[in-house]
Short mmCIF file of C-alpha atoms in Angstrom, two decimals:
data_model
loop_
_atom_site.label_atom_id
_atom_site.label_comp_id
_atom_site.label_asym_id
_atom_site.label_seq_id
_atom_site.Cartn_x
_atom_site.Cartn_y
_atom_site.Cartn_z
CA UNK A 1 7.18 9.96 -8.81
CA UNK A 2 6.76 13.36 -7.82
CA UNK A 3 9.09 15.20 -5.68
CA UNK A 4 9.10 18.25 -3.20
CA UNK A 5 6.91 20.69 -5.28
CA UNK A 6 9.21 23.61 -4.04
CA UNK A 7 11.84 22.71 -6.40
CA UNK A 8 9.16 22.52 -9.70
CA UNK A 9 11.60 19.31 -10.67
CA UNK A 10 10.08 16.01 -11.32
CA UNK A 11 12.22 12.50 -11.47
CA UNK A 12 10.91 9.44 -12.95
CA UNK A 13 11.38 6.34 -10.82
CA UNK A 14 13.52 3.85 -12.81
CA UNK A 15 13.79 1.38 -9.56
CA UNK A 16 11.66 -1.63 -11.47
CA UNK A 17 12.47 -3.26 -14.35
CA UNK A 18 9.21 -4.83 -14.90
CA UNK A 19 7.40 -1.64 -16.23
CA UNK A 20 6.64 -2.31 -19.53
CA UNK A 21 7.33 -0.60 -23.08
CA UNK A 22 3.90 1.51 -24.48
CA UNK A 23 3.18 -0.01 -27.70
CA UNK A 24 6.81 -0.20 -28.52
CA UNK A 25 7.64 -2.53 -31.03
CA UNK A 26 11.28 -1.43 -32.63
CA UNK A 27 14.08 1.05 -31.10
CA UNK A 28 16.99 1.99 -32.64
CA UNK A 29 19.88 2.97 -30.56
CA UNK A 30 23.28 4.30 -32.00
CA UNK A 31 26.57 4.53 -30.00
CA UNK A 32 29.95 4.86 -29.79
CA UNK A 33 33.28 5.66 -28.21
CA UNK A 34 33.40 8.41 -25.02
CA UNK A 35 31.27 9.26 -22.02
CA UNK A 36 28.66 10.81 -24.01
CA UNK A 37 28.47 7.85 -26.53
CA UNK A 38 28.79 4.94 -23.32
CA UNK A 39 24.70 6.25 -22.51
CA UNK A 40 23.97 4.73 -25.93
CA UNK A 41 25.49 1.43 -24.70
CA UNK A 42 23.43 1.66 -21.71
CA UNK A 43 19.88 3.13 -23.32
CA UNK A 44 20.12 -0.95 -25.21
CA UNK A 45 19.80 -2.12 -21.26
CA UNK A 46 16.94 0.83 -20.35
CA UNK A 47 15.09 -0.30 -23.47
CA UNK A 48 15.43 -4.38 -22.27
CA UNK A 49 14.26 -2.86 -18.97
CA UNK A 50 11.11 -1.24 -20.31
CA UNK A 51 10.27 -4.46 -22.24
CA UNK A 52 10.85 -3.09 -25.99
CA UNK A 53 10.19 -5.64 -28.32
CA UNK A 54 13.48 -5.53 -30.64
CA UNK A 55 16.44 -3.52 -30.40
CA UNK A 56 18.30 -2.84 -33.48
CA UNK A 57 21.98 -1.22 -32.04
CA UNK A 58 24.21 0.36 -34.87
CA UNK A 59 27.76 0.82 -34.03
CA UNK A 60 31.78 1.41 -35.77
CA UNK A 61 32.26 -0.66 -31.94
CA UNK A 62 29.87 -3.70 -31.38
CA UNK A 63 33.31 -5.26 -28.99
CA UNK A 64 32.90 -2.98 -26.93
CA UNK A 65 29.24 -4.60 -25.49
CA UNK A 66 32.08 -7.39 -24.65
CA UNK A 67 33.82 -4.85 -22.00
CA UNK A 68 32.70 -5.90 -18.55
CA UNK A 69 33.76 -2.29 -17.58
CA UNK A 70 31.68 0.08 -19.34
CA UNK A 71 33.41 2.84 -17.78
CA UNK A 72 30.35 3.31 -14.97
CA UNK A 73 29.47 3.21 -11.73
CA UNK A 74 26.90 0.05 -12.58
CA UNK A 75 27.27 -2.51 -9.40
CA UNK A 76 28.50 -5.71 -10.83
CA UNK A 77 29.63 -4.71 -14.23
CA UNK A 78 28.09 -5.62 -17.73
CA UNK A 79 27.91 -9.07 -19.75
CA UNK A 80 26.94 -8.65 -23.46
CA UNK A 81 23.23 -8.45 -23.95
CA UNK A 82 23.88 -10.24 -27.26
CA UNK A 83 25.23 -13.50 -25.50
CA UNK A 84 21.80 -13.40 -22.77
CA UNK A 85 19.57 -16.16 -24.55
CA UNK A 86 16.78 -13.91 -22.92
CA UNK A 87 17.64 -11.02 -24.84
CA UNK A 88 19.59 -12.33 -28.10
CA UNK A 89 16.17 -12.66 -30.06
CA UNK A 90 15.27 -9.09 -29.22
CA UNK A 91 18.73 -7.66 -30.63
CA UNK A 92 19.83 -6.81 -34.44
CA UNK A 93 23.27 -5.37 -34.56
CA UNK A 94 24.36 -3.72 -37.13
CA UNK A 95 28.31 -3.14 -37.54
CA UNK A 96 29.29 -0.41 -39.81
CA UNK A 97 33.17 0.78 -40.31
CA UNK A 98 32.94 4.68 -39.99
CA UNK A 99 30.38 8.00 -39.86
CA UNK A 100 32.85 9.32 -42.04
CA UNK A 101 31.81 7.20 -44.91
CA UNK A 102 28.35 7.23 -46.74
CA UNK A 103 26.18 4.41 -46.02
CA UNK A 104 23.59 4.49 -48.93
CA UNK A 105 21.10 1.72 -47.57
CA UNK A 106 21.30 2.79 -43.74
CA UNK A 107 17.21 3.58 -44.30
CA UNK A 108 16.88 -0.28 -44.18
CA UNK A 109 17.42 -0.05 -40.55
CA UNK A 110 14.96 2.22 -39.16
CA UNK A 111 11.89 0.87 -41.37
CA UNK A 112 8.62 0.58 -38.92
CA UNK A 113 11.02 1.97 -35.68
CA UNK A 114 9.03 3.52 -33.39
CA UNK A 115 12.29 6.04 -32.38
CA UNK A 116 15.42 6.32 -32.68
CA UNK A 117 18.12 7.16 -29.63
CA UNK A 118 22.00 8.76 -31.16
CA UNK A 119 24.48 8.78 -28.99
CA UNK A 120 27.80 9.71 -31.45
CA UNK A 121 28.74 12.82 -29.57
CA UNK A 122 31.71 13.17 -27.49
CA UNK A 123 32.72 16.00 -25.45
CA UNK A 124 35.62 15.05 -23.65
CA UNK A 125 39.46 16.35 -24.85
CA UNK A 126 40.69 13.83 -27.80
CA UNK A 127 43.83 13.26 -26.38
CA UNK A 128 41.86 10.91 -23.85
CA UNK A 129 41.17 8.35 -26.70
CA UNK A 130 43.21 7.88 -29.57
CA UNK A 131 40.55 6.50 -32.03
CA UNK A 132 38.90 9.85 -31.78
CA UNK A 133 42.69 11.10 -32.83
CA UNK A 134 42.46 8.52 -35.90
CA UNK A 135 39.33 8.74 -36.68
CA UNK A 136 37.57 11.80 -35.99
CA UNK A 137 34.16 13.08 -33.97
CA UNK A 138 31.21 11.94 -35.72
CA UNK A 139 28.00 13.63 -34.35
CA UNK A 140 27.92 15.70 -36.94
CA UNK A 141 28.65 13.04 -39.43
CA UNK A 142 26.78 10.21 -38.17
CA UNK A 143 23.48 11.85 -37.47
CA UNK A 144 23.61 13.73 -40.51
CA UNK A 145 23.48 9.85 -42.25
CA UNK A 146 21.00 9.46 -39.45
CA UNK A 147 18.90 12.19 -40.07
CA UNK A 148 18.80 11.24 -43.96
CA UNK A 149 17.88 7.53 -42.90
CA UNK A 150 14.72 8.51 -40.86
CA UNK A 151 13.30 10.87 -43.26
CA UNK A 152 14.13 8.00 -46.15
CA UNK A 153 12.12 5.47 -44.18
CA UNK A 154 9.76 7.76 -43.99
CA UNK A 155 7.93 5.82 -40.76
CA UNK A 156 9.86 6.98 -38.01
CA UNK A 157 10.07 10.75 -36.59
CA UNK A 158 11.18 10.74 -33.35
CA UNK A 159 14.74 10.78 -32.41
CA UNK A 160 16.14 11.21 -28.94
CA UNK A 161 19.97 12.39 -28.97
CA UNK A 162 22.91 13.56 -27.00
CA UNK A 163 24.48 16.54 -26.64
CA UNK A 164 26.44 18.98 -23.82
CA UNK A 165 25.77 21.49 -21.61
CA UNK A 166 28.09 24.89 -21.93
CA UNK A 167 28.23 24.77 -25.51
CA UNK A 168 26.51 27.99 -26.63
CA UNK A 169 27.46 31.71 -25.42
CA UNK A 170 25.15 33.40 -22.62
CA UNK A 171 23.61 29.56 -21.89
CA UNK A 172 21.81 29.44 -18.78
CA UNK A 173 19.74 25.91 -19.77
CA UNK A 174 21.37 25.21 -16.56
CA UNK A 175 22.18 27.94 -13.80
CA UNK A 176 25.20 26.13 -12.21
CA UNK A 177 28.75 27.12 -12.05
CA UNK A 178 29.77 24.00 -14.12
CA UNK A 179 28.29 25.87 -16.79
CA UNK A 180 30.37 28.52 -16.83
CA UNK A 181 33.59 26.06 -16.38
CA UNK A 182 31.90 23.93 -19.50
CA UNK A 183 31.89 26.76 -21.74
CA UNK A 184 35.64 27.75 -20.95
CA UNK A 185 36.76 24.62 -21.88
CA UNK A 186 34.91 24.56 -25.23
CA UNK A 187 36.42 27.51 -25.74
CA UNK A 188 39.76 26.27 -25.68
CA UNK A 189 40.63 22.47 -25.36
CA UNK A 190 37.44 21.36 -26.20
CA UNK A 191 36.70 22.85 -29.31
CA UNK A 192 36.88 20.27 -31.90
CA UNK A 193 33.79 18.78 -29.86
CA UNK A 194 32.23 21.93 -29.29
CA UNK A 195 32.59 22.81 -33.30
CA UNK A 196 31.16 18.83 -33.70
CA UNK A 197 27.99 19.05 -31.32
CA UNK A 198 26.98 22.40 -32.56
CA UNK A 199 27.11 21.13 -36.14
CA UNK A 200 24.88 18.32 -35.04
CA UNK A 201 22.71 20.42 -32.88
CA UNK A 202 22.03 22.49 -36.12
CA UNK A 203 21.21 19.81 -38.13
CA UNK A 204 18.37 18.61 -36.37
CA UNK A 205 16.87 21.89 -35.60
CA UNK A 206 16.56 21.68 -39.89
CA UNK A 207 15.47 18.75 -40.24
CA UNK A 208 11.99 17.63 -39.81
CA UNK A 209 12.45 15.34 -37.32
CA UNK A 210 10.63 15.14 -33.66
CA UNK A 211 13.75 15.32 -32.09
CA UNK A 212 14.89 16.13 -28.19
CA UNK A 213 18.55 17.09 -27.83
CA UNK A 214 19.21 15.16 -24.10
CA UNK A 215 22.04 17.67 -22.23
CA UNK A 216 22.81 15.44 -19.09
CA UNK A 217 25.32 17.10 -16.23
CA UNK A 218 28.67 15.52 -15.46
CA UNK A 219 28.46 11.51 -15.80
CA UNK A 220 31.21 10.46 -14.04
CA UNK A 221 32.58 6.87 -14.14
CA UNK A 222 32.02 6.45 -10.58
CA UNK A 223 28.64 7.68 -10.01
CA UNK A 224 26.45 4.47 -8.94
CA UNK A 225 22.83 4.90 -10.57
CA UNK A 226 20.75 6.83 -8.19
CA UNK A 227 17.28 4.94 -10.42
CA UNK A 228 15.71 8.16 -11.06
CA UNK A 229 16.55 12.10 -13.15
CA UNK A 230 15.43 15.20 -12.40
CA UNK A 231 14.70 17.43 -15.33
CA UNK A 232 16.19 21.22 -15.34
CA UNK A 233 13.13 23.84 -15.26
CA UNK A 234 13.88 27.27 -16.28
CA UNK A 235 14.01 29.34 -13.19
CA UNK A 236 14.18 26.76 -10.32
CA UNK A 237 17.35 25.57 -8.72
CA UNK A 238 20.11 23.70 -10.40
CA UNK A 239 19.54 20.07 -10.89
CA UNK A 240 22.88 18.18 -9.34
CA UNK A 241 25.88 17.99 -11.43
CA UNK A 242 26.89 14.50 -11.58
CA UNK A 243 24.61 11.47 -12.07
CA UNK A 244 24.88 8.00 -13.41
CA UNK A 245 25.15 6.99 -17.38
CA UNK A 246 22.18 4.58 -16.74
CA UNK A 247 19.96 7.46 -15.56
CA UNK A 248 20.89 9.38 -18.85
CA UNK A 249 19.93 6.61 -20.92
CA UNK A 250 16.63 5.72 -19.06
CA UNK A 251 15.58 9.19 -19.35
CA UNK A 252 16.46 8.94 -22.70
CA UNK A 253 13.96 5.63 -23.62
CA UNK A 254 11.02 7.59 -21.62
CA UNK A 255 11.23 10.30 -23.62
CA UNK A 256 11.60 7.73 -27.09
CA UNK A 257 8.73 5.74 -26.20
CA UNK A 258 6.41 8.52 -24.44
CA UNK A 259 7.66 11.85 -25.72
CA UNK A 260 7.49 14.82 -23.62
CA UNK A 261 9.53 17.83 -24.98
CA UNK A 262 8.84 17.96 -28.85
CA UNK A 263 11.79 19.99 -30.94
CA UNK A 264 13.40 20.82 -27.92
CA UNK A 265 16.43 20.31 -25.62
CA UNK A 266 16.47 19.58 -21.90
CA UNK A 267 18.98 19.25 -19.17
CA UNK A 268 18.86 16.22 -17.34
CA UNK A 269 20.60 15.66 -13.96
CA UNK A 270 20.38 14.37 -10.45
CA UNK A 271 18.65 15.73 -6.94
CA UNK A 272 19.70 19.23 -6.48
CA UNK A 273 22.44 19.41 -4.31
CA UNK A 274 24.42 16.77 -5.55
CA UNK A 275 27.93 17.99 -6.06
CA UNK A 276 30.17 17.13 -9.60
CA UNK A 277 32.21 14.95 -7.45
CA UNK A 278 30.90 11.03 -7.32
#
Protein backbone atom coordinates (compact mmCIF):
# COMPACT_ATOMS: atom_id res chain seq x y z
CA UNK A 1 0.00 0.00 0.00
CA UNK A 2 1.20 3.27 -0.73
CA UNK A 3 1.93 5.83 1.78
CA UNK A 4 2.13 9.74 2.11
CA UNK A 5 3.99 10.49 -1.21
CA UNK A 6 5.96 13.31 0.69
CA UNK A 7 8.16 10.87 2.28
CA UNK A 8 9.03 8.88 -1.37
CA UNK A 9 8.83 5.58 1.13
CA UNK A 10 6.59 2.77 0.25
CA UNK A 11 5.54 -0.21 2.86
CA UNK A 12 4.09 -3.37 1.79
CA UNK A 13 1.02 -4.45 3.74
CA UNK A 14 1.79 -7.82 5.40
CA UNK A 15 -1.73 -7.67 7.48
CA UNK A 16 -3.22 -11.00 5.50
CA UNK A 17 -1.93 -14.16 5.43
CA UNK A 18 -3.97 -15.40 2.66
CA UNK A 19 -1.97 -13.63 -0.19
CA UNK A 20 -0.53 -16.17 -2.03
CA UNK A 21 3.16 -17.17 -3.21
CA UNK A 22 3.83 -16.13 -7.29
CA UNK A 23 4.73 -19.27 -8.87
CA UNK A 24 6.78 -20.27 -5.93
CA UNK A 25 7.41 -23.73 -5.67
CA UNK A 26 10.76 -24.24 -3.30
CA UNK A 27 12.47 -21.63 -0.75
CA UNK A 28 15.36 -22.15 1.01
CA UNK A 29 15.86 -20.35 4.20
CA UNK A 30 19.13 -20.56 6.35
CA UNK A 31 19.41 -19.42 10.04
CA UNK A 32 20.98 -19.35 13.06
CA UNK A 33 21.90 -18.04 16.47
CA UNK A 34 21.49 -13.91 17.24
CA UNK A 35 19.07 -11.16 16.35
CA UNK A 36 20.16 -10.99 12.89
CA UNK A 37 19.96 -14.84 12.37
CA UNK A 38 16.22 -15.07 14.58
CA UNK A 39 14.65 -13.17 10.97
CA UNK A 40 15.68 -16.44 9.30
CA UNK A 41 13.55 -18.34 11.87
CA UNK A 42 10.80 -16.07 11.17
CA UNK A 43 11.17 -15.63 7.04
CA UNK A 44 10.07 -19.99 7.41
CA UNK A 45 6.60 -18.34 8.96
CA UNK A 46 6.50 -15.24 6.12
CA UNK A 47 7.06 -17.91 3.48
CA UNK A 48 3.96 -20.31 5.17
CA UNK A 49 2.17 -16.94 5.10
CA UNK A 50 2.62 -16.26 1.40
CA UNK A 51 1.60 -19.88 0.59
CA UNK A 52 5.16 -21.26 -0.68
CA UNK A 53 4.88 -24.63 -1.63
CA UNK A 54 7.95 -26.32 0.35
CA UNK A 55 10.31 -24.91 2.64
CA UNK A 56 13.60 -26.51 2.92
CA UNK A 57 15.26 -24.70 6.40
CA UNK A 58 19.08 -25.49 6.92
CA UNK A 59 20.38 -24.94 10.31
CA UNK A 60 23.67 -25.96 13.07
CA UNK A 61 20.11 -25.16 15.48
CA UNK A 62 16.84 -26.91 14.25
CA UNK A 63 15.85 -26.92 18.61
CA UNK A 64 15.68 -23.82 18.55
CA UNK A 65 12.12 -23.82 16.23
CA UNK A 66 11.15 -25.68 19.71
CA UNK A 67 11.70 -22.21 21.75
CA UNK A 68 8.29 -20.72 22.36
CA UNK A 69 10.28 -17.43 22.88
CA UNK A 70 11.95 -16.54 19.81
CA UNK A 71 13.35 -13.60 21.36
CA UNK A 72 10.41 -11.17 19.65
CA UNK A 73 7.81 -9.10 20.18
CA UNK A 74 5.32 -11.83 18.25
CA UNK A 75 1.84 -11.81 20.41
CA UNK A 76 1.41 -15.29 21.64
CA UNK A 77 4.76 -16.79 21.08
CA UNK A 78 5.85 -19.56 18.52
CA UNK A 79 5.03 -23.47 18.31
CA UNK A 80 7.31 -25.41 15.88
CA UNK A 81 6.10 -25.23 12.33
CA UNK A 82 7.50 -28.77 12.00
CA UNK A 83 4.98 -30.27 14.63
CA UNK A 84 1.71 -28.14 12.63
CA UNK A 85 0.23 -31.18 10.54
CA UNK A 86 -0.74 -28.16 8.21
CA UNK A 87 2.65 -27.25 7.58
CA UNK A 88 4.90 -30.50 8.30
CA UNK A 89 4.47 -31.67 4.56
CA UNK A 90 5.65 -28.32 3.30
CA UNK A 91 9.00 -28.44 5.50
CA UNK A 92 12.52 -30.32 4.78
CA UNK A 93 15.00 -29.60 7.47
CA UNK A 94 18.19 -30.06 7.05
CA UNK A 95 20.57 -30.25 10.28
CA UNK A 96 24.16 -29.69 9.64
CA UNK A 97 26.92 -29.45 12.63
CA UNK A 98 28.96 -26.23 11.70
CA UNK A 99 29.73 -23.37 8.74
CA UNK A 100 33.07 -23.97 9.77
CA UNK A 101 33.23 -27.31 8.18
CA UNK A 102 32.92 -28.13 4.36
CA UNK A 103 29.78 -29.64 3.34
CA UNK A 104 30.60 -31.18 -0.14
CA UNK A 105 26.92 -32.22 -1.21
CA UNK A 106 25.11 -28.98 0.26
CA UNK A 107 24.14 -28.35 -3.78
CA UNK A 108 21.59 -31.21 -3.17
CA UNK A 109 19.56 -28.78 -1.30
CA UNK A 110 18.91 -25.92 -3.44
CA UNK A 111 18.20 -28.08 -6.75
CA UNK A 112 14.94 -26.44 -8.62
CA UNK A 113 14.70 -23.54 -5.50
CA UNK A 114 13.23 -20.71 -6.71
CA UNK A 115 15.53 -18.44 -3.96
CA UNK A 116 17.29 -18.71 -1.36
CA UNK A 117 16.99 -16.38 2.08
CA UNK A 118 20.69 -16.49 4.56
CA UNK A 119 20.36 -15.32 7.63
CA UNK A 120 24.03 -16.48 9.40
CA UNK A 121 25.08 -12.98 10.30
CA UNK A 122 25.24 -11.68 13.69
CA UNK A 123 26.04 -8.30 14.78
CA UNK A 124 25.57 -8.16 18.29
CA UNK A 125 28.86 -8.28 20.94
CA UNK A 126 29.85 -12.20 21.42
CA UNK A 127 29.97 -12.03 24.90
CA UNK A 128 25.99 -12.04 24.69
CA UNK A 129 26.03 -15.75 23.50
CA UNK A 130 28.56 -18.12 24.27
CA UNK A 131 28.17 -20.50 21.24
CA UNK A 132 29.29 -17.61 19.12
CA UNK A 133 32.43 -17.67 21.81
CA UNK A 134 32.80 -21.57 20.95
CA UNK A 135 32.06 -21.61 17.80
CA UNK A 136 32.66 -18.66 15.83
CA UNK A 137 30.57 -16.09 13.32
CA UNK A 138 29.73 -17.80 10.25
CA UNK A 139 28.41 -15.33 7.56
CA UNK A 140 31.34 -15.38 6.00
CA UNK A 141 31.71 -19.07 6.25
CA UNK A 142 28.34 -20.26 5.71
CA UNK A 143 27.39 -18.25 2.69
CA UNK A 144 30.59 -18.76 1.18
CA UNK A 145 29.35 -22.82 1.23
CA UNK A 146 26.15 -21.12 0.22
CA UNK A 147 27.27 -19.22 -2.50
CA UNK A 148 29.24 -22.41 -3.92
CA UNK A 149 25.89 -24.50 -3.50
CA UNK A 150 23.72 -22.16 -5.72
CA UNK A 151 26.10 -21.74 -8.46
CA UNK A 152 26.65 -25.85 -8.24
CA UNK A 153 22.93 -26.36 -8.68
CA UNK A 154 23.13 -24.25 -11.22
CA UNK A 155 19.00 -23.52 -11.13
CA UNK A 156 18.74 -21.07 -8.57
CA UNK A 157 20.17 -17.30 -8.66
CA UNK A 158 18.51 -15.35 -6.38
CA UNK A 159 19.50 -15.05 -2.84
CA UNK A 160 18.08 -12.65 -0.31
CA UNK A 161 20.51 -12.12 2.83
CA UNK A 162 21.23 -10.24 5.97
CA UNK A 163 23.48 -7.88 6.85
CA UNK A 164 23.96 -4.39 9.18
CA UNK A 165 23.71 -1.00 8.91
CA UNK A 166 27.00 1.19 10.09
CA UNK A 167 29.36 -1.20 8.81
CA UNK A 168 31.27 0.72 6.12
CA UNK A 169 33.14 4.26 6.64
CA UNK A 170 31.27 7.55 5.31
CA UNK A 171 27.79 5.21 5.09
CA UNK A 172 24.85 7.25 4.75
CA UNK A 173 22.46 4.11 3.29
CA UNK A 174 20.64 5.46 6.18
CA UNK A 175 20.82 9.23 7.39
CA UNK A 176 20.02 8.57 11.11
CA UNK A 177 22.09 9.11 14.12
CA UNK A 178 22.04 5.30 14.89
CA UNK A 179 24.27 5.18 12.10
CA UNK A 180 26.82 6.99 13.34
CA UNK A 181 26.48 5.09 16.94
CA UNK A 182 26.51 1.64 14.67
CA UNK A 183 29.69 2.38 13.13
CA UNK A 184 31.43 3.30 16.57
CA UNK A 185 30.67 0.20 17.89
CA UNK A 186 32.03 -1.80 14.93
CA UNK A 187 34.81 0.00 15.41
CA UNK A 188 35.52 -1.22 18.68
CA UNK A 189 33.40 -4.02 20.43
CA UNK A 190 31.87 -5.11 17.50
CA UNK A 191 34.50 -5.87 15.27
CA UNK A 192 34.74 -9.51 14.97
CA UNK A 193 31.11 -9.07 13.36
CA UNK A 194 31.94 -6.14 11.50
CA UNK A 195 35.28 -8.05 10.03
CA UNK A 196 32.52 -11.22 9.49
CA UNK A 197 29.66 -9.25 7.56
CA UNK A 198 32.05 -7.37 5.43
CA UNK A 199 33.72 -10.63 4.39
CA UNK A 200 30.30 -11.88 3.47
CA UNK A 201 29.16 -8.70 1.93
CA UNK A 202 32.26 -9.10 -0.42
CA UNK A 203 31.60 -12.36 -1.35
CA UNK A 204 28.45 -11.90 -2.92
CA UNK A 205 29.25 -8.76 -4.68
CA UNK A 206 31.83 -11.61 -6.62
CA UNK A 207 29.81 -13.97 -7.07
CA UNK A 208 27.30 -14.24 -9.75
CA UNK A 209 24.47 -14.46 -7.84
CA UNK A 210 21.12 -12.12 -7.96
CA UNK A 211 21.57 -11.27 -4.60
CA UNK A 212 19.99 -8.29 -2.22
CA UNK A 213 21.96 -7.66 0.98
CA UNK A 214 18.62 -6.83 3.48
CA UNK A 215 20.16 -3.98 6.19
CA UNK A 216 17.07 -3.78 8.61
CA UNK A 217 17.30 -0.92 11.62
CA UNK A 218 17.33 -1.96 15.26
CA UNK A 219 15.05 -5.23 15.82
CA UNK A 220 14.48 -5.18 19.20
CA UNK A 221 12.99 -8.11 21.17
CA UNK A 222 10.13 -6.12 22.19
CA UNK A 223 8.99 -4.51 19.13
CA UNK A 224 5.37 -6.09 18.32
CA UNK A 225 5.10 -6.45 14.35
CA UNK A 226 3.75 -3.27 13.02
CA UNK A 227 2.55 -5.81 9.46
CA UNK A 228 4.21 -3.61 7.09
CA UNK A 229 8.33 -1.99 6.14
CA UNK A 230 9.21 0.98 4.76
CA UNK A 231 12.17 0.89 2.44
CA UNK A 232 15.13 3.66 2.93
CA UNK A 233 15.28 6.00 -0.35
CA UNK A 234 18.35 7.92 -0.84
CA UNK A 235 17.61 11.45 0.04
CA UNK A 236 14.23 11.28 1.91
CA UNK A 237 13.87 11.09 5.63
CA UNK A 238 15.09 8.33 7.84
CA UNK A 239 12.97 5.28 7.94
CA UNK A 240 12.30 4.50 11.95
CA UNK A 241 14.91 2.76 13.83
CA UNK A 242 13.35 -0.11 15.44
CA UNK A 243 10.84 -2.54 13.88
CA UNK A 244 9.76 -6.07 14.36
CA UNK A 245 11.90 -9.39 13.24
CA UNK A 246 8.70 -10.55 11.39
CA UNK A 247 8.66 -7.39 9.25
CA UNK A 248 12.42 -8.09 8.33
CA UNK A 249 11.68 -11.44 7.27
CA UNK A 250 8.45 -10.64 5.28
CA UNK A 251 10.26 -8.06 3.46
CA UNK A 252 12.72 -10.46 2.97
CA UNK A 253 10.23 -13.35 1.10
CA UNK A 254 8.77 -10.31 -1.15
CA UNK A 255 11.82 -9.52 -2.36
CA UNK A 256 12.73 -13.73 -2.84
CA UNK A 257 9.67 -14.42 -4.61
CA UNK A 258 9.14 -10.96 -6.58
CA UNK A 259 12.55 -9.33 -6.72
CA UNK A 260 12.88 -5.70 -6.70
CA UNK A 261 16.50 -4.44 -6.09
CA UNK A 262 18.83 -6.74 -8.27
CA UNK A 263 22.76 -6.78 -6.92
CA UNK A 264 21.97 -4.38 -4.47
CA UNK A 265 21.49 -3.59 -0.74
CA UNK A 266 18.60 -1.79 0.93
CA UNK A 267 17.71 -0.55 4.33
CA UNK A 268 14.63 -1.70 5.62
CA UNK A 269 12.82 -0.14 8.63
CA UNK A 270 9.63 1.11 10.13
CA UNK A 271 7.35 4.54 9.68
CA UNK A 272 9.62 7.43 10.02
CA UNK A 273 9.51 8.69 13.28
CA UNK A 274 9.63 5.69 15.14
CA UNK A 275 12.26 5.98 17.79
CA UNK A 276 15.09 2.86 18.57
CA UNK A 277 13.26 2.36 21.72
CA UNK A 278 10.23 -0.44 21.48
Amino acid sequence: MKVNPQQHTYAGDLSGQSQSAATCRKLVVLYGIGGLSDIGRHAILAALEKQVEHITVITEYPDMLDDENWECGCTNGHTNPFNDEAHESKLTMVKIDSWKNEHLNLSEHFHEADAVISCLGHRQPGWKNKELINKGLVASDGNKQVIRAMEEANDVSRVVTISSFGLNRGDKAWPHWASKLMRLFFLTFMRKARKDLQAMEKLFYESSLDYLIVKPVGIGEDVVPAGKYFLQEPGEEAVGGNMAKIDVARFMVDEAIQPTIVRGSKVVGSAPGTPMSG
